[in-house]
């Protein structure tokens, strides 16, 4: 398959290792992975804060950049949900933009979706000998409805002990600009999530969105808990040789 990596802004600027992990993993599974250098922001924060026209412009650019690929894989439930759920609402019905979105948007997948639904694989050959708990982020849980796809992949990682997270379906408090507009509420929600993580005794917190991991990780770090945060892609890309 000819696959494009949609890196997303947060990963490109703050967590480039996640993008490298996705490429390494997909190539290991036989995919021809490309990184279109012209890609930009998907427009999620613009649309969510009322800048619809800017969102329309970015959606148009996205469909131009990612046209022609068999699949577009994003290490982010949030940004994948933006393209699949919000893009169709931005274009005028019957327009060229609507046609372009209808062609590209259905081919955009969050990583675990692509692995399980498209490649039909649950054991990716990973090795990660640590106690891990998984946080299902809001967009992946309620937008994309990923269900148990990420945990099915984690359960097949050799050496990994997966422990359930109490209150897993509760928001961590990040929510993009929500954390900026409502910092006190956001911090309180993050504190609740941190307490639940510590109750698991996990060494590592895993999620499909680095934005949420960044938020939770800040609290874990300030409390000097010793718990690491890792994106799903980085765990799945790990091998015994790399340990």
Short mmCIF file of C-alpha atoms in Angstrom, two decimals:
data_model
loop_
_atom_site.label_atom_id
_atom_site.label_comp_id
_atom_site.label_asym_id
_atom_site.label_seq_id
_atom_site.Cartn_x
_atom_site.Cartn_y
_atom_site.Cartn_z
CA UNK A 1 0.00 0.00 0.00
CA UNK A 2 1.07 3.57 -0.65
CA UNK A 3 0.56 5.23 2.71
CA UNK A 4 1.03 8.86 3.71
CA UNK A 5 1.98 9.90 7.23
CA UNK A 6 -0.13 12.81 8.49
CA UNK A 7 2.15 13.84 11.33
CA UNK A 8 -0.06 16.58 12.96
CA UNK A 9 1.20 19.83 14.47
CA UNK A 10 1.77 18.63 18.02
CA UNK A 11 3.79 15.62 16.91
CA UNK A 12 5.78 17.53 14.30
CA UNK A 13 6.81 20.30 16.68
CA UNK A 14 7.02 18.56 20.06
CA UNK A 15 7.05 14.77 19.60
CA UNK A 16 8.87 13.92 16.35
CA UNK A 17 9.83 10.54 17.79
CA UNK A 18 6.20 9.47 17.45
CA UNK A 19 6.26 10.16 13.73
CA UNK A 20 9.46 8.20 13.34
CA UNK A 21 7.90 5.32 15.28
CA UNK A 22 4.90 5.24 12.93
CA UNK A 23 7.15 5.10 9.87
CA UNK A 24 9.32 2.38 11.40
CA UNK A 25 6.29 0.30 12.38
CA UNK A 26 4.48 0.59 9.06
CA UNK A 27 7.60 -0.17 7.03
CA UNK A 28 8.18 -3.22 9.22
CA UNK A 29 4.69 -4.36 8.24
CA UNK A 30 5.39 -3.91 4.54
CA UNK A 31 3.88 -0.51 3.80
CA UNK A 32 5.41 2.04 1.43
CA UNK A 33 5.32 5.15 3.64
CA UNK A 34 5.60 8.69 2.31
CA UNK A 35 5.80 11.99 4.18
CA UNK A 36 4.29 14.81 2.10
CA UNK A 37 6.39 17.80 3.13
CA UNK A 38 3.70 20.29 2.08
CA UNK A 39 1.29 19.18 4.80
CA UNK A 40 0.18 21.73 7.39
CA UNK A 41 -2.27 22.00 10.28
CA UNK A 42 -5.61 20.27 9.69
CA UNK A 43 -7.44 23.34 11.03
CA UNK A 44 -8.99 21.79 14.11
CA UNK A 45 -8.14 24.59 16.52
CA UNK A 46 -9.25 27.20 13.98
CA UNK A 47 -12.67 25.65 13.45
CA UNK A 48 -13.17 24.91 17.15
CA UNK A 49 -12.57 28.56 18.03
CA UNK A 50 -14.76 30.00 15.30
CA UNK A 51 -12.33 30.64 12.43
CA UNK A 52 -14.35 28.69 9.90
CA UNK A 53 -12.92 30.28 6.75
CA UNK A 54 -9.38 29.48 7.83
CA UNK A 55 -10.55 25.93 8.47
CA UNK A 56 -12.01 25.73 4.96
CA UNK A 57 -8.71 26.91 3.47
CA UNK A 58 -6.72 24.35 5.45
CA UNK A 59 -9.15 21.57 4.53
CA UNK A 60 -8.74 22.44 0.85
CA UNK A 61 -4.96 22.30 1.22
CA UNK A 62 -5.16 18.98 3.07
CA UNK A 63 -7.14 17.31 0.30
CA UNK A 64 -4.67 18.58 -2.29
CA UNK A 65 -1.64 17.32 -0.37
CA UNK A 66 -3.03 13.88 0.46
CA UNK A 67 -4.87 13.11 -2.78
CA UNK A 68 -3.82 9.91 -4.52
CA UNK A 69 -2.74 7.87 -1.50
CA UNK A 70 -4.29 4.51 -0.62
CA UNK A 71 -4.41 5.56 3.03
CA UNK A 72 -3.43 8.47 5.27
CA UNK A 73 -2.34 7.45 8.77
CA UNK A 74 -2.28 9.84 11.73
CA UNK A 75 -0.85 9.15 15.20
CA UNK A 76 -3.72 11.20 16.61
CA UNK A 77 -7.36 10.36 17.20
CA UNK A 78 -8.10 14.06 17.55
CA UNK A 79 -6.79 15.17 14.14
CA UNK A 80 -8.08 12.07 12.33
CA UNK A 81 -11.53 12.81 13.76
CA UNK A 82 -11.27 16.41 12.57
CA UNK A 83 -10.75 15.32 8.97
CA UNK A 84 -13.37 12.58 8.97
CA UNK A 85 -16.07 14.31 11.03
CA UNK A 86 -15.64 18.05 10.50
CA UNK A 87 -14.32 18.38 6.95
CA UNK A 88 -17.57 17.18 5.31
CA UNK A 89 -19.42 19.92 7.22
CA UNK A 90 -17.08 22.66 5.99
CA UNK A 91 -17.60 22.26 2.24
CA UNK A 92 -20.57 23.53 0.24
CA UNK A 93 -22.68 20.56 -0.96
CA UNK A 94 -22.02 19.77 -4.61
CA UNK A 95 -18.81 21.85 -4.75
CA UNK A 96 -15.39 20.67 -5.90
CA UNK A 97 -14.25 20.99 -2.31
CA UNK A 98 -16.98 18.62 -1.15
CA UNK A 99 -15.98 16.10 -3.83
CA UNK A 100 -12.32 16.29 -2.81
CA UNK A 101 -13.19 15.78 0.84
CA UNK A 102 -15.44 12.82 -0.02
CA UNK A 103 -12.49 11.26 -1.84
CA UNK A 104 -9.78 11.82 0.77
CA UNK A 105 -11.46 11.92 4.22
CA UNK A 106 -12.60 8.25 4.32
CA UNK A 107 -8.98 7.18 3.71
CA UNK A 108 -7.73 8.95 6.84
CA UNK A 109 -7.12 6.56 9.73
CA UNK A 110 -5.88 6.77 13.28
CA UNK A 111 -2.96 4.35 13.68
CA UNK A 112 -4.77 1.53 15.54
CA UNK A 113 -7.67 1.70 13.07
CA UNK A 114 -5.29 1.29 10.16
CA UNK A 115 -3.45 -1.64 11.75
CA UNK A 116 -6.55 -3.60 12.71
CA UNK A 117 -9.15 -2.60 10.10
CA UNK A 118 -6.95 -2.21 7.03
CA UNK A 119 -3.83 -4.32 7.57
CA UNK A 120 -5.81 -6.87 9.63
CA UNK A 121 -3.00 -7.31 12.14
CA UNK A 122 -3.06 -7.36 15.95
CA UNK A 123 0.43 -8.71 16.68
CA UNK A 124 2.90 -6.27 15.15
CA UNK A 125 5.97 -8.03 16.51
CA UNK A 126 6.58 -5.56 19.33
CA UNK A 127 8.44 -6.18 22.59
CA UNK A 128 8.04 -3.89 25.62
CA UNK A 129 8.67 -5.47 29.05
CA UNK A 130 6.84 -2.97 31.22
CA UNK A 131 3.61 -2.52 33.20
CA UNK A 132 1.38 -0.24 31.11
CA UNK A 133 -2.04 1.37 31.48
CA UNK A 134 -3.99 2.90 28.59
CA UNK A 135 -5.98 6.16 28.53
CA UNK A 136 -8.59 6.36 25.73
CA UNK A 137 -8.62 10.00 24.66
CA UNK A 138 -11.96 11.72 24.08
CA UNK A 139 -11.77 12.03 20.29
CA UNK A 140 -10.58 8.45 19.88
CA UNK A 141 -13.27 7.18 22.25
CA UNK A 142 -16.28 9.32 21.34
CA UNK A 143 -15.38 10.61 17.88
CA UNK A 144 -13.71 7.72 16.10
CA UNK A 145 -15.14 5.01 18.39
CA UNK A 146 -11.85 3.12 18.46
CA UNK A 147 -13.20 0.79 21.11
CA UNK A 148 -10.73 -1.91 22.10
CA UNK A 149 -8.47 -1.60 19.04
CA UNK A 150 -5.55 0.01 20.93
CA UNK A 151 -5.75 -2.44 23.83
CA UNK A 152 -5.97 -5.43 21.47
CA UNK A 153 -2.68 -4.28 19.98
CA UNK A 154 -1.11 -3.73 23.40
CA UNK A 155 -2.19 -7.17 24.63
CA UNK A 156 -0.18 -8.71 21.80
CA UNK A 157 3.06 -6.91 22.72
CA UNK A 158 5.50 -9.44 24.18
CA UNK A 159 6.58 -8.70 27.74
CA UNK A 160 3.93 -6.02 28.27
CA UNK A 161 1.60 -6.22 31.25
CA UNK A 162 -1.57 -4.21 30.53
CA UNK A 163 -3.47 -3.03 33.60
CA UNK A 164 -6.93 -1.39 33.44
CA UNK A 165 -7.20 2.31 34.23
CA UNK A 166 -9.98 3.26 36.69
CA UNK A 167 -12.25 5.96 35.27
CA UNK A 168 -10.59 5.47 31.90
CA UNK A 169 -13.43 7.08 29.94
CA UNK A 170 -13.23 10.34 31.89
CA UNK A 171 -11.61 13.28 30.07
CA UNK A 172 -8.08 14.16 31.21
CA UNK A 173 -8.92 17.88 31.11
CA UNK A 174 -6.83 18.94 28.11
CA UNK A 175 -9.40 19.55 25.38
CA UNK A 176 -7.17 21.81 23.27
CA UNK A 177 -8.12 25.43 23.94
CA UNK A 178 -10.30 24.26 26.85
CA UNK A 179 -7.15 23.96 28.97
CA UNK A 180 -6.28 27.59 28.15
CA UNK A 181 -9.76 29.01 28.70
CA UNK A 182 -10.53 26.96 31.83
CA UNK A 183 -7.16 26.27 33.47
CA UNK A 184 -8.45 25.56 36.99
CA UNK A 185 -11.02 23.00 35.80
CA UNK A 186 -8.50 21.50 33.40
CA UNK A 187 -5.91 21.08 36.17
CA UNK A 188 -8.47 19.50 38.52
CA UNK A 189 -9.48 16.99 35.87
CA UNK A 190 -5.83 16.21 35.22
CA UNK A 191 -5.27 15.63 38.93
CA UNK A 192 -8.16 13.15 39.03
CA UNK A 193 -6.72 11.29 36.05
CA UNK A 194 -3.27 11.22 37.67
CA UNK A 195 -4.64 9.68 40.87
CA UNK A 196 -6.28 6.90 38.87
CA UNK A 197 -3.05 6.26 36.96
CA UNK A 198 -1.05 5.96 40.18
CA UNK A 199 -3.60 3.49 41.56
CA UNK A 200 -2.72 1.07 38.74
CA UNK A 201 0.94 0.83 39.70
CA UNK A 202 1.84 1.25 36.02
CA UNK A 203 5.31 2.30 34.91
CA UNK A 204 4.00 3.77 31.66
CA UNK A 205 0.84 5.62 30.61
CA UNK A 206 -0.05 5.04 26.96
CA UNK A 207 -2.52 6.91 24.73
CA UNK A 208 -3.21 7.58 21.05
CA UNK A 209 -2.85 11.38 21.38
CA UNK A 210 0.31 13.15 22.51
CA UNK A 211 -1.65 16.29 23.35
CA UNK A 212 -3.44 14.47 26.17
CA UNK A 213 -0.24 12.70 27.22
CA UNK A 214 1.47 16.09 27.40
CA UNK A 215 -1.25 17.40 29.70
CA UNK A 216 -1.30 14.36 31.99
CA UNK A 217 2.47 14.03 31.83
CA UNK A 218 2.89 17.54 33.18
CA UNK A 219 1.02 16.61 36.35
CA UNK A 220 2.83 13.27 36.66
CA UNK A 221 6.16 15.07 36.32
CA UNK A 222 5.37 17.85 38.80
CA UNK A 223 4.37 15.25 41.37
CA UNK A 224 7.62 13.33 40.70
CA UNK A 225 5.68 10.09 40.25
CA UNK A 226 8.23 8.39 38.01
CA UNK A 227 5.48 7.32 35.59
CA UNK A 228 6.43 7.81 31.94
CA UNK A 229 4.07 8.73 29.12
CA UNK A 230 4.42 7.04 25.74
CA UNK A 231 2.41 7.21 22.55
CA UNK A 232 0.90 3.95 21.32
CA UNK A 233 3.07 4.10 18.19
CA UNK A 234 6.30 4.17 20.19
CA UNK A 235 5.37 1.06 22.16
CA UNK A 236 4.27 -0.80 19.02
CA UNK A 237 7.49 0.17 17.24
CA UNK A 238 9.63 -1.21 20.07
CA UNK A 239 11.47 -4.46 19.44
CA UNK A 240 13.67 -6.74 21.53
CA UNK A 241 16.70 -5.65 19.50
CA UNK A 242 16.04 -2.00 20.37
CA UNK A 243 15.77 -2.55 24.12
#
